[in-house]
Amino acid sequence: MAVPSKVKASQVTIKLLSQALQAPAIELIHRGWKEYNLPRVWFLFITKPVTLLITGIIAGVAYFSCDSLIPTLLTPFGVMVYMGIRIYVFYMRFVQLEAPEFENLGQYFDNTSGSAFWVAVDESGRLLGTAVLDKVSNSTAKMKWVFVCSSARGKAIGQTLLQHVVKYCKKQNYSELILTTTEIHTAAIQMYKKHGFTIYNTYLENDNRSPPVPSLRMYQLRKLLP
């Protein structure tokens, strides 16, 4: 999905999901999840003390058992490969859990229910980003599936989608907009804070991995709407 490098937020149109864009939107969301897995492995490897400790122990055992530096030097790579496999398995389980929602995207083709699925497209109609809003209650809505095509990032498209979602929430008389993200997405967290979101809860991702892999910290944010 090539995107012109000179695309600007001013050239982007935000509109409701149509049947014609349903398949490309699902593809973009899946691609976003997959892109998230590799930096996730690296982030967990270099920032979590328990990972470094386990790697050090395995490397030490390998050295004294084999009396060679080769297994020792390969230990970090092996640990990351193992973590990558475990995280990919979790990703596949997550996709299976989300699959029923993808089969019911028709509910988002209009916004009369208080839920909506928006897409960002350029002047030629190419898909650049997605954002979904689910109605939680009469006063609260939850934003999810906010993805921007990798070649279109850094051009304020995510910010444009967010502003559109907030505007819609105000029209629907929601008093609170919530979302969940991870500690990896530092740029997104800063963007949300810039637009009035605050962190109201954190927890460790729990996917029942066995043997365990260090968990990411999840952030729940909310914005109170006037």
Coordinates of C-alpha atoms in Angstrom, one line a residue:
M1 CA 0.0 0.0 0.0
A2 CA 2.3 2.8 -1.2
V3 CA 1.5 6.2 0.1
P4 CA 2.9 9.5 -1.5
S5 CA 5.7 10.8 0.7
K6 CA 4.4 14.3 0.5
V7 CA 0.9 13.6 1.8
K8 CA -0.2 16.2 4.4
A9 CA -2.9 16.1 7.0
S10 CA -4.6 19.0 5.0
Q11 CA -4.9 16.6 2.1
V12 CA -6.6 13.9 4.2
T13 CA -10.3 13.3 4.4
I14 CA -11.9 11.6 7.4
K15 CA -15.0 9.6 6.6
L16 CA -17.1 6.7 7.8
L17 CA -16.0 3.2 6.8
S18 CA -17.6 2.0 3.6
Q19 CA -18.0 -1.6 2.4
A20 CA -15.4 -0.9 -0.3
L21 CA -12.8 0.1 2.3
Q22 CA -13.7 -2.7 4.8
A23 CA -11.0 -5.2 3.5
P24 CA -8.2 -2.6 3.3
A25 CA -9.0 -1.3 6.7
I26 CA -8.8 -4.8 8.3
E27 CA -5.5 -5.3 6.4
L28 CA -4.1 -2.1 7.8
I29 CA -5.1 -3.0 11.4
H30 CA -3.5 -6.4 11.1
R31 CA -0.4 -4.9 9.6
G32 CA -0.2 -2.4 12.5
W33 CA -0.5 -5.3 15.1
K34 CA 2.3 -7.2 13.3
E35 CA 4.6 -4.1 13.2
Y36 CA 4.0 -3.8 16.9
N37 CA 5.4 -7.2 17.7
L38 CA 9.1 -6.7 16.7
P39 CA 9.7 -3.4 18.6
R40 CA 7.8 -5.1 21.5
V41 CA 10.4 -7.9 21.7
W42 CA 13.3 -5.4 21.6
F43 CA 11.7 -3.1 24.1
L44 CA 11.0 -6.0 26.6
F45 CA 14.5 -7.3 26.1
I46 CA 16.4 -4.1 26.9
T47 CA 14.1 -2.5 29.5
K48 CA 13.1 -5.3 31.8
P49 CA 15.6 -6.2 34.5
V50 CA 14.2 -9.8 34.7
T51 CA 15.0 -10.4 31.0
L52 CA 18.5 -9.2 31.4
L53 CA 19.0 -11.3 34.6
I54 CA 17.7 -14.4 32.9
T55 CA 19.8 -13.8 29.9
G56 CA 22.9 -13.4 32.1
I57 CA 22.2 -16.6 34.0
I58 CA 21.7 -18.6 30.8
A59 CA 24.8 -17.1 29.3
G60 CA 26.8 -18.0 32.4
V61 CA 25.6 -21.5 32.5
A62 CA 26.3 -21.9 28.7
Y63 CA 29.9 -20.6 29.2
F64 CA 30.7 -22.9 32.1
S65 CA 29.0 -25.9 30.6
C66 CA 30.6 -25.6 27.1
D67 CA 33.7 -23.7 28.1
S68 CA 33.2 -21.6 24.9
L69 CA 32.2 -18.1 24.2
I70 CA 30.1 -19.0 21.2
P71 CA 27.0 -20.3 23.1
T72 CA 27.4 -17.4 25.5
L73 CA 27.4 -14.8 22.7
L74 CA 24.4 -16.5 21.1
T75 CA 22.3 -16.4 24.3
P76 CA 20.8 -12.9 23.9
F77 CA 19.8 -13.8 20.3
G78 CA 18.2 -17.1 21.5
V79 CA 16.3 -15.3 24.3
M80 CA 14.9 -12.8 21.8
V81 CA 13.9 -15.5 19.4
Y82 CA 12.1 -17.3 22.2
M83 CA 10.4 -14.1 23.3
G84 CA 9.4 -13.4 19.7
I85 CA 7.8 -16.8 19.3
R86 CA 5.9 -16.5 22.5
I87 CA 4.7 -13.0 21.6
Y88 CA 3.7 -14.1 18.1
V89 CA 1.6 -16.9 19.6
F90 CA -0.1 -14.4 21.8
Y91 CA -0.7 -12.2 18.8
M92 CA -2.4 -15.0 17.0
R93 CA -4.6 -15.6 20.0
F94 CA -5.4 -11.9 20.2
V95 CA -6.4 -11.9 16.5
Q96 CA -8.7 -14.8 17.1
L97 CA -10.4 -12.9 19.9
E98 CA -10.8 -9.9 17.7
A99 CA -12.0 -11.9 14.6
P100 CA -15.7 -11.8 15.6
E101 CA -15.7 -8.0 15.7
F102 CA -14.3 -7.9 12.2
E103 CA -17.2 -10.1 11.0
N104 CA -19.6 -7.5 12.4
L105 CA -18.2 -4.3 10.9
G106 CA -21.5 -3.5 9.3
Q107 CA -22.6 -2.0 12.6
Y108 CA -20.1 0.9 11.9
F109 CA -21.4 1.8 8.5
D110 CA -23.4 4.6 10.0
N111 CA -23.0 6.5 13.3
T112 CA -26.5 6.4 14.6
S113 CA -25.7 3.9 17.3
G114 CA -23.1 6.1 19.1
S115 CA -20.3 3.8 17.7
A116 CA -18.4 4.6 14.5
F117 CA -15.5 3.4 12.3
W118 CA -13.6 6.2 10.5
V119 CA -11.0 6.0 7.9
A120 CA -8.5 8.6 6.7
V121 CA -8.0 8.6 2.9
D122 CA -5.9 10.8 0.7
E123 CA -7.0 12.7 -2.4
S124 CA -6.9 9.6 -4.6
G125 CA -8.9 7.6 -2.1
R126 CA -6.1 5.5 -0.7
L127 CA -6.5 4.4 2.9
L128 CA -4.0 6.0 5.3
G129 CA -5.5 5.4 8.8
T130 CA -8.3 4.0 10.9
A131 CA -10.0 4.9 14.2
V132 CA -12.9 3.2 15.9
L133 CA -15.2 4.4 18.6
D134 CA -17.4 2.0 20.7
K135 CA -20.2 3.1 22.9
V136 CA -19.6 1.9 26.5
S137 CA -22.5 3.7 28.1
N138 CA -24.6 6.8 27.6
S139 CA -21.8 8.9 29.0
T140 CA -18.7 7.0 28.0
A141 CA -17.1 5.9 24.7
K142 CA -13.9 4.0 24.0
M143 CA -11.5 4.6 21.2
K144 CA -9.6 1.7 19.6
W145 CA -7.9 0.4 16.5
V146 CA -6.1 3.7 15.9
F147 CA -3.6 2.9 13.1
V148 CA -1.8 5.0 10.5
C149 CA -0.1 3.4 7.5
S150 CA 3.7 3.3 8.3
S151 CA 4.7 5.5 5.3
A152 CA 2.2 8.1 6.3
R153 CA 3.2 8.5 9.9
G154 CA 4.7 11.8 11.2
K155 CA 2.2 13.8 9.2
A156 CA -0.4 14.5 12.0
I157 CA -2.9 12.0 10.5
G158 CA -3.3 10.3 13.9
Q159 CA -3.9 13.7 15.4
T160 CA -6.5 14.5 12.7
L161 CA -8.3 11.2 13.4
L162 CA -8.3 11.9 17.2
Q163 CA -9.7 15.4 16.7
H164 CA -12.5 14.0 14.6
V165 CA -13.3 11.4 17.2
V166 CA -13.4 14.0 20.0
K167 CA -15.7 16.2 17.9
Y168 CA -18.1 13.4 17.3
C169 CA -18.1 12.4 21.0
K170 CA -19.1 16.0 21.9
K171 CA -22.0 15.9 19.4
Q172 CA -23.1 12.6 21.0
N173 CA -23.0 14.2 24.5
Y174 CA -20.5 11.8 25.8
S175 CA -18.8 13.1 29.0
E176 CA -15.8 10.8 28.8
L177 CA -13.6 9.3 26.1
I178 CA -11.3 6.4 27.2
L179 CA -8.6 4.3 25.5
T180 CA -5.9 1.8 26.2
T181 CA -2.3 1.7 24.9
T182 CA 1.1 0.4 25.9
E183 CA 4.3 1.8 27.2
I184 CA 6.0 1.2 23.8
H185 CA 3.8 3.9 22.2
T186 CA 5.4 6.9 23.9
A187 CA 4.7 9.2 21.0
A188 CA 1.0 8.3 21.0
I189 CA 0.8 8.8 24.8
Q190 CA 2.4 12.2 24.4
M191 CA -0.1 13.1 21.7
Y192 CA -3.0 12.0 23.8
K193 CA -1.8 14.0 26.8
K194 CA -1.4 17.0 24.5
H195 CA -5.0 16.7 23.7
G196 CA -6.2 16.6 27.3
F197 CA -6.0 12.9 28.1
T198 CA -4.8 11.7 31.5
I199 CA -3.6 8.3 32.7
Y200 CA -6.1 6.9 35.2
N201 CA -4.9 3.3 35.5
T202 CA -1.9 1.1 34.7
Y203 CA -1.6 -2.6 34.7
L204 CA 0.7 -5.3 33.4
E205 CA -0.4 -7.1 30.3
N206 CA -1.5 -10.6 31.3
D207 CA -1.7 -13.3 28.6
N208 CA -0.9 -16.3 30.8
R209 CA 2.4 -17.1 29.0
S210 CA 4.0 -20.2 30.3
P211 CA 6.9 -20.2 30.7
P212 CA 6.6 -16.5 31.3
V213 CA 7.8 -13.6 29.2
P214 CA 8.1 -10.1 30.8
S215 CA 4.8 -8.1 30.4
L216 CA 4.3 -4.7 28.9
R217 CA 2.8 -2.0 31.1
M218 CA -0.6 -1.0 29.8
Y219 CA -2.0 2.5 30.2
Q220 CA -5.6 3.5 30.4
L221 CA -6.2 7.1 29.5
R222 CA -9.3 9.2 29.5
K223 CA -10.4 12.7 28.4
L224 CA -13.3 14.4 30.2
L225 CA -15.5 16.2 27.6
P226 CA -17.2 19.5 28.4

